XYZ file of C-alpha atoms in Angstrom:
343
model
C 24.342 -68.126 -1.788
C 24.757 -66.200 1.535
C 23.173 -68.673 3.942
C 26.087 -70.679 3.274
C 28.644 -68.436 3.894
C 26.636 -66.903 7.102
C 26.348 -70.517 8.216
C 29.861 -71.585 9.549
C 29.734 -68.102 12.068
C 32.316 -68.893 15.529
C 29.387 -68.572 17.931
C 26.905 -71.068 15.361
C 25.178 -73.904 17.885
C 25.126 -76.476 15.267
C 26.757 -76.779 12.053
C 24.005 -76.826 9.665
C 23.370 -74.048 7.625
C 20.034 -72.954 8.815
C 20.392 -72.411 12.610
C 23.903 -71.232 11.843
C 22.728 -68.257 9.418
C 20.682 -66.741 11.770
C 23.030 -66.906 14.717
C 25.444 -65.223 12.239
C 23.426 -62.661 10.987
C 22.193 -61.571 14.321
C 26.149 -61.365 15.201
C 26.622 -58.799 12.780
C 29.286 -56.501 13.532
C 27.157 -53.194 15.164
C 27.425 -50.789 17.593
C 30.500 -51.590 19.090
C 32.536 -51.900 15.928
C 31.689 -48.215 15.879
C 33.121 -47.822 19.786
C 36.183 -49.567 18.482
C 37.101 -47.505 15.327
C 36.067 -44.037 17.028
C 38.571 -45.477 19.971
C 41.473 -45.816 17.026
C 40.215 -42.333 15.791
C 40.699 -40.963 19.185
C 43.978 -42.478 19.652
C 45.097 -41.408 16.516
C 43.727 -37.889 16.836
C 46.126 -37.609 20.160
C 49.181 -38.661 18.179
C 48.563 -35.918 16.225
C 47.872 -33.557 19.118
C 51.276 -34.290 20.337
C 53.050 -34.531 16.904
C 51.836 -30.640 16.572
C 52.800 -30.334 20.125
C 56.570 -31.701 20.264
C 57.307 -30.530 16.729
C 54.872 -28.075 15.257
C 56.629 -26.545 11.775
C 58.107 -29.813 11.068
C 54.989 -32.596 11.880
C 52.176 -30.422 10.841
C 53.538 -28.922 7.683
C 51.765 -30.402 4.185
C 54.949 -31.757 3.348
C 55.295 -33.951 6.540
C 51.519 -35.243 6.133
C 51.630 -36.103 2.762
C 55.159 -38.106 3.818
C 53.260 -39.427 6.431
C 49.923 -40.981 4.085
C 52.640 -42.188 1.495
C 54.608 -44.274 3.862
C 51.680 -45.847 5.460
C 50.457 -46.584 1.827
C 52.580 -49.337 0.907
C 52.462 -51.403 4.495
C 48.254 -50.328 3.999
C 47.559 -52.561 0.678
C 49.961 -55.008 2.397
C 47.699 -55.409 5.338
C 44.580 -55.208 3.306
C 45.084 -58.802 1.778
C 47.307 -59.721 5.551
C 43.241 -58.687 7.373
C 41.347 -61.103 4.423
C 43.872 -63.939 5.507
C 44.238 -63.891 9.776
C 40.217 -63.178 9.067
C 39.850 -66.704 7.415
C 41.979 -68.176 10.203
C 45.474 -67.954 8.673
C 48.761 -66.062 8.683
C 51.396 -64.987 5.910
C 54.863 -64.085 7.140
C 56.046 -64.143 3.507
C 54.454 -61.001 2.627
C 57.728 -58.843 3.037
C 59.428 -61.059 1.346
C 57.049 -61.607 -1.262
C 57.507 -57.735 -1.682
C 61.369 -57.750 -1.600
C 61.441 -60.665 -4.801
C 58.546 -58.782 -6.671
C 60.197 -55.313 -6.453
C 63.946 -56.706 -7.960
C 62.057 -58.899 -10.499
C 60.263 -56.064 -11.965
C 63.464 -53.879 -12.147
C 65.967 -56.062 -13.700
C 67.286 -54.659 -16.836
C 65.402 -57.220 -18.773
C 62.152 -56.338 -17.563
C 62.785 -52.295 -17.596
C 62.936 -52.751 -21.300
C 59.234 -53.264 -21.711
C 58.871 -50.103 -19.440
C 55.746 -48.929 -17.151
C 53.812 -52.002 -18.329
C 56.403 -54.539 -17.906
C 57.192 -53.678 -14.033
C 54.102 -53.237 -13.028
C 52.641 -56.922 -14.802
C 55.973 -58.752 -13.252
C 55.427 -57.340 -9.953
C 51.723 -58.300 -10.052
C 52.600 -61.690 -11.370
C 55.361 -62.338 -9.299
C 53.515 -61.303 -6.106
C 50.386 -63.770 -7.055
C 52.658 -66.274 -8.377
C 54.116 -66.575 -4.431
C 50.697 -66.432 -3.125
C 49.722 -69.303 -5.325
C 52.732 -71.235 -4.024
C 51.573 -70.555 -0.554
C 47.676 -71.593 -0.688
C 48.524 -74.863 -3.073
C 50.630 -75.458 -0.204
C 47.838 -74.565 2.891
C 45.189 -75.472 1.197
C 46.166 -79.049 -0.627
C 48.923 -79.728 0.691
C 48.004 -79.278 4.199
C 50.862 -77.369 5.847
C 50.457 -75.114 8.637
C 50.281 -71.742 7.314
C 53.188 -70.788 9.641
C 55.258 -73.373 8.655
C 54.633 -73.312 4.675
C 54.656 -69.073 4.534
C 57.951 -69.029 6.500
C 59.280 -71.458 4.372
C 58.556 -68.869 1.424
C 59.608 -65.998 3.581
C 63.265 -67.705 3.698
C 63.101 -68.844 -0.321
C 61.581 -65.405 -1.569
C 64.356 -63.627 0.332
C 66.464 -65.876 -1.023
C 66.052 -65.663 -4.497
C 65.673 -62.075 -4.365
C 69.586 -62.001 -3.042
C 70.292 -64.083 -5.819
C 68.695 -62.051 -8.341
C 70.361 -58.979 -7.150
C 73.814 -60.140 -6.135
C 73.194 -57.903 -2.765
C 73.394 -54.656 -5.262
C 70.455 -52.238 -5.880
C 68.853 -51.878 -8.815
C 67.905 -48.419 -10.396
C 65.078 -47.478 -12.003
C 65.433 -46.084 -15.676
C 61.414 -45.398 -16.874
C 60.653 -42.202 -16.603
C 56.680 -42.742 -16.151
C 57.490 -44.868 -13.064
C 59.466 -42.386 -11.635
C 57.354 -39.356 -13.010
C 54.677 -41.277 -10.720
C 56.376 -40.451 -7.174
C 57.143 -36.866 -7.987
C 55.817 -34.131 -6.600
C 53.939 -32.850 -9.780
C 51.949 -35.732 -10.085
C 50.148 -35.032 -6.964
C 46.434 -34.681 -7.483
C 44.647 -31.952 -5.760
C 47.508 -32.275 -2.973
C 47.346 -36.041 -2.540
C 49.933 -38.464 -3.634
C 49.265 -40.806 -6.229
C 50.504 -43.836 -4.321
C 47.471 -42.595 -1.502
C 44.926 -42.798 -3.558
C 45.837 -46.308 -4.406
C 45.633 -47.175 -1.585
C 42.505 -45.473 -0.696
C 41.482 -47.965 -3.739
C 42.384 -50.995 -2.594
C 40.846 -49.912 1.151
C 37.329 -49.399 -0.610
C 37.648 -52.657 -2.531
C 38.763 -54.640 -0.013
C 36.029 -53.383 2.683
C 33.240 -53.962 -0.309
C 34.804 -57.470 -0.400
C 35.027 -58.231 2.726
C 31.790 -56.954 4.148
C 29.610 -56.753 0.733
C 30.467 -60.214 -1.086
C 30.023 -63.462 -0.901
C 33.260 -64.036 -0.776
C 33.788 -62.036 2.028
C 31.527 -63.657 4.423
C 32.439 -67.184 3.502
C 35.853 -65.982 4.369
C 34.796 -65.117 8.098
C 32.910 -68.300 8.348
C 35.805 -70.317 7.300
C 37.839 -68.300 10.066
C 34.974 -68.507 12.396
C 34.073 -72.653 12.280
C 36.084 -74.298 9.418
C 34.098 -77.584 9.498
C 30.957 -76.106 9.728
C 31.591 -73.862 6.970
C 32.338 -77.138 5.104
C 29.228 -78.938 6.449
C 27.533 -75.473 4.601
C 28.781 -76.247 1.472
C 32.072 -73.754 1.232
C 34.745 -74.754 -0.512
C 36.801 -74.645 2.006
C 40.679 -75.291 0.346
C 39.671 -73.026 -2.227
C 38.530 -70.298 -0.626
C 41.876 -70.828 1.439
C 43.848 -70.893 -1.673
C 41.905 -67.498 -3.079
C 42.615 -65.564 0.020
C 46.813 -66.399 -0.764
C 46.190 -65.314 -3.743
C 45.057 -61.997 -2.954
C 47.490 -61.798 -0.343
C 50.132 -62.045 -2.987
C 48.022 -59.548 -5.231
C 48.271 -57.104 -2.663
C 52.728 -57.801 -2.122
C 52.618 -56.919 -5.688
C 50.618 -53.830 -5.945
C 52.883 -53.021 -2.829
C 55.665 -53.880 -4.676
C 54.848 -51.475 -7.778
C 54.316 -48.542 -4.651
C 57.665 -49.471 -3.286
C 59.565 -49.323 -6.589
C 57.764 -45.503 -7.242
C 58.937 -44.473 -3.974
C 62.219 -45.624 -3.890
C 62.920 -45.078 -7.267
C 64.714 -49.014 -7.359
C 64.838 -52.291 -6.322
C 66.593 -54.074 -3.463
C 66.516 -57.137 -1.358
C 66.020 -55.917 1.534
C 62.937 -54.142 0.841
C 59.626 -55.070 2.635
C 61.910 -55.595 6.068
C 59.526 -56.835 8.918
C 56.444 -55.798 6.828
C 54.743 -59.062 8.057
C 55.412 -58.042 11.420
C 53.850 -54.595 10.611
C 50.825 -55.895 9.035
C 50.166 -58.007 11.583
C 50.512 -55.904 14.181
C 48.311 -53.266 12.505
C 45.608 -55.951 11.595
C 45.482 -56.725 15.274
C 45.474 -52.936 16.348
C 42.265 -52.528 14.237
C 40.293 -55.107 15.722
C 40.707 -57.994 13.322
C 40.866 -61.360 15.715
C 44.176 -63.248 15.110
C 42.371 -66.298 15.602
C 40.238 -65.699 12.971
C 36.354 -65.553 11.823
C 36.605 -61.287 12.616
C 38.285 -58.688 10.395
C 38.237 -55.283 10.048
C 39.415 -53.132 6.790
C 38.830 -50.138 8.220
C 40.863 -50.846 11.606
C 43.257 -52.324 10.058
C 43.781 -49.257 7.946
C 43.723 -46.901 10.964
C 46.270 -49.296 12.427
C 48.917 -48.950 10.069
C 48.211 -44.954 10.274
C 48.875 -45.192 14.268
C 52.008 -46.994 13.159
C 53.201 -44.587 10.557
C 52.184 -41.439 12.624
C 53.986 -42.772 15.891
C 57.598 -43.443 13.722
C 57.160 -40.209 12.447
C 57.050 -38.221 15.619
C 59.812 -40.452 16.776
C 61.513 -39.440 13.711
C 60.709 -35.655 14.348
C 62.272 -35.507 17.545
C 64.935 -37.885 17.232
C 64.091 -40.614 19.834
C 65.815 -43.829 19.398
C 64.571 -46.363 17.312
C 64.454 -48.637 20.383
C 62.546 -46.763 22.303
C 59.683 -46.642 18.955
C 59.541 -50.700 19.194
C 58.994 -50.574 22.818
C 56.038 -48.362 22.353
C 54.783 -50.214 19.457
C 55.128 -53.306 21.510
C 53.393 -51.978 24.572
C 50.568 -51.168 21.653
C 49.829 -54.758 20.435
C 49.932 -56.424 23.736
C 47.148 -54.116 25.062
C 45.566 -54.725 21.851
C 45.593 -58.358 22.369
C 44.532 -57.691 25.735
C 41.431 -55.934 25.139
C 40.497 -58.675 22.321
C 40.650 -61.298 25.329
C 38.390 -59.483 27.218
C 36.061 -58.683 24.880
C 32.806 -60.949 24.921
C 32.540 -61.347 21.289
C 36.979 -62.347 21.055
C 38.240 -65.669 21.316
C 41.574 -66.782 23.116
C 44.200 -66.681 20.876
């Protein structure tokens, strides 16, 4: 069963299934995947440096850091399932979208009345439900992803207006609620954390320890030859929007817990986020390389950056310039490395 998936590797000679697994296999990600993620570390670790530095009582107090881990927490399982899909060779711009329908389904006052149970099922549901939509789309129906996730990115925000009527809508359940408040914290650390730190561990034992996960880099590496190897390749397609949508409505559940409501507008530019933090972490945007564990330490550069921003009240202008400046000489340094591809 791995040969297969091993088989349809970017760099493969040939497209059959022998020659191709050991190319892949001696492509392994090594050595230098560990030079990359100590490099985010580092970077990281300097943020930090000068968050104590330009605000010390306010940016290192426990407060601040737990703040800090729970808004990266909710963009993080976002751009867990956003690494599985620009890994296979896609893109989703619905996700925030996907996010903003889920999170108003799930607290209408019809749903609220079946309580914790009911918002968390619709916003799972609702969330896959989308991502189904998108891969019957990509996969069988053979739109680009751009084109067919945009076109849910516009209906999703849409019908979340709709649903809505541009008003917000409060959360009533206590044990939703109870879940973002302060004495639910365990040993110090949010709840919503360590769901994320959940969905990071599964989706790094997917990715890297599954089947599934390497047939997903070899259809993002050499889609025909992963075909020629026997993959499935629609349906794997169609599986990866799937869990893209799976993760928009875990997300979604997060959101609503933090907020303490729903509203339209929630998930704003997540897509962009997601991607840019996939990128950031080493994951190739033109697929057949992805990286949980970047990706993750991505969207805490991101998060730690707008908070020190926040701390010392720099303009919000100035915070897209430097995230900006970020991705392009992430890009950059993809280009030039002997193992990227142009994208």
């Amino acid at each position: 069963m791995t040969q297969p998936a091993t088989a349809a590797h970017e760099d493969a000679p040939t497209p059959t299934a022998k020659s191709a697994g050991r190319q892949g296999s001696s492509r392994r990600p090594g050595p230098r995947w560990d030079v990359r993620t100590l490099s985010l570390l580092g970077f990281l670790a300097v943020l930090v440096v000068v968050g104590g530095i330009t605000a010390p009582d306010e940016f290192l107090a426990t407060s601040n850091l737990q703040l800090v881990l729970t808004q990266a927490s909710v963009i993080g399982v976002v751009t867990v399932g956003m690494t599985f899909v620009i890994t296979s060779g896609g893109i989703d711009l619905s996700v925030g979208a996907m996010v903003a329908l889920a999170s108003v389904w799930a607290t209408t006052v019809a749903t609220q009345e079946f309580g914790f149970a009911g918002i968390l099922f619709t916003a799972l549901v609702v969330g896959v439900g989308c991502g189904l939509v998108n891969g019957l789309l990509i996969a069988y129906g053979r739109m680009v992803p751009f084109i067919a996730t945009l076109a849910m990115l516009a209906s999703a925000r849409g019908l979340a207006l709709q649903i809505t009527d541009g008003s917000t809508q409060i959360v009533s359940v206590s044990s939703v609620l109870d879940l973002g408040a302060r004495d639910s914290y365990i040993l110090g650390i949010p709840p919503l954390v360590l769901i994320f730190a959940a969905v990071t561990v599964i989706g790094w034992l997917v990715l890297n320890r599954t089947t599934f996960g390497r047939r997903t880099v070899a259809v993002g590496g050499n889609a025909e030859a992963a075909r020629l190897a026997g993959i499935d390749v629609r349906r794997q397609r169609l599986y990866l929007y799937l869990l893209s949508g799976l993760c928009c409505g875990i997300a979604a559940f997060m959101l609503i817990v933090l907020a303490g409501s729903g509203q339209n507008t929630n998930g704003n530019l997540y897509e962009l986020d997601a991607i840019a933090a996939a990128i950031i972490g080493g994951t190739l945007l033109s697929g057949g390389r992805g990286t949980i564990v970047g990706s993750v330490l991505g969207v805490l550069i991101f998060t730690t950056i707008t908070n020190i921003f926040a701390l010392n009240n720099l303009e919000t202008a100035v915070q897209q310039i430097a995230k900006g400046a970020i991705i392009v000489a992430a890009v950059l340094v993809q280009r030039r490395s002997p193992h990227g591809r142009d994208t």
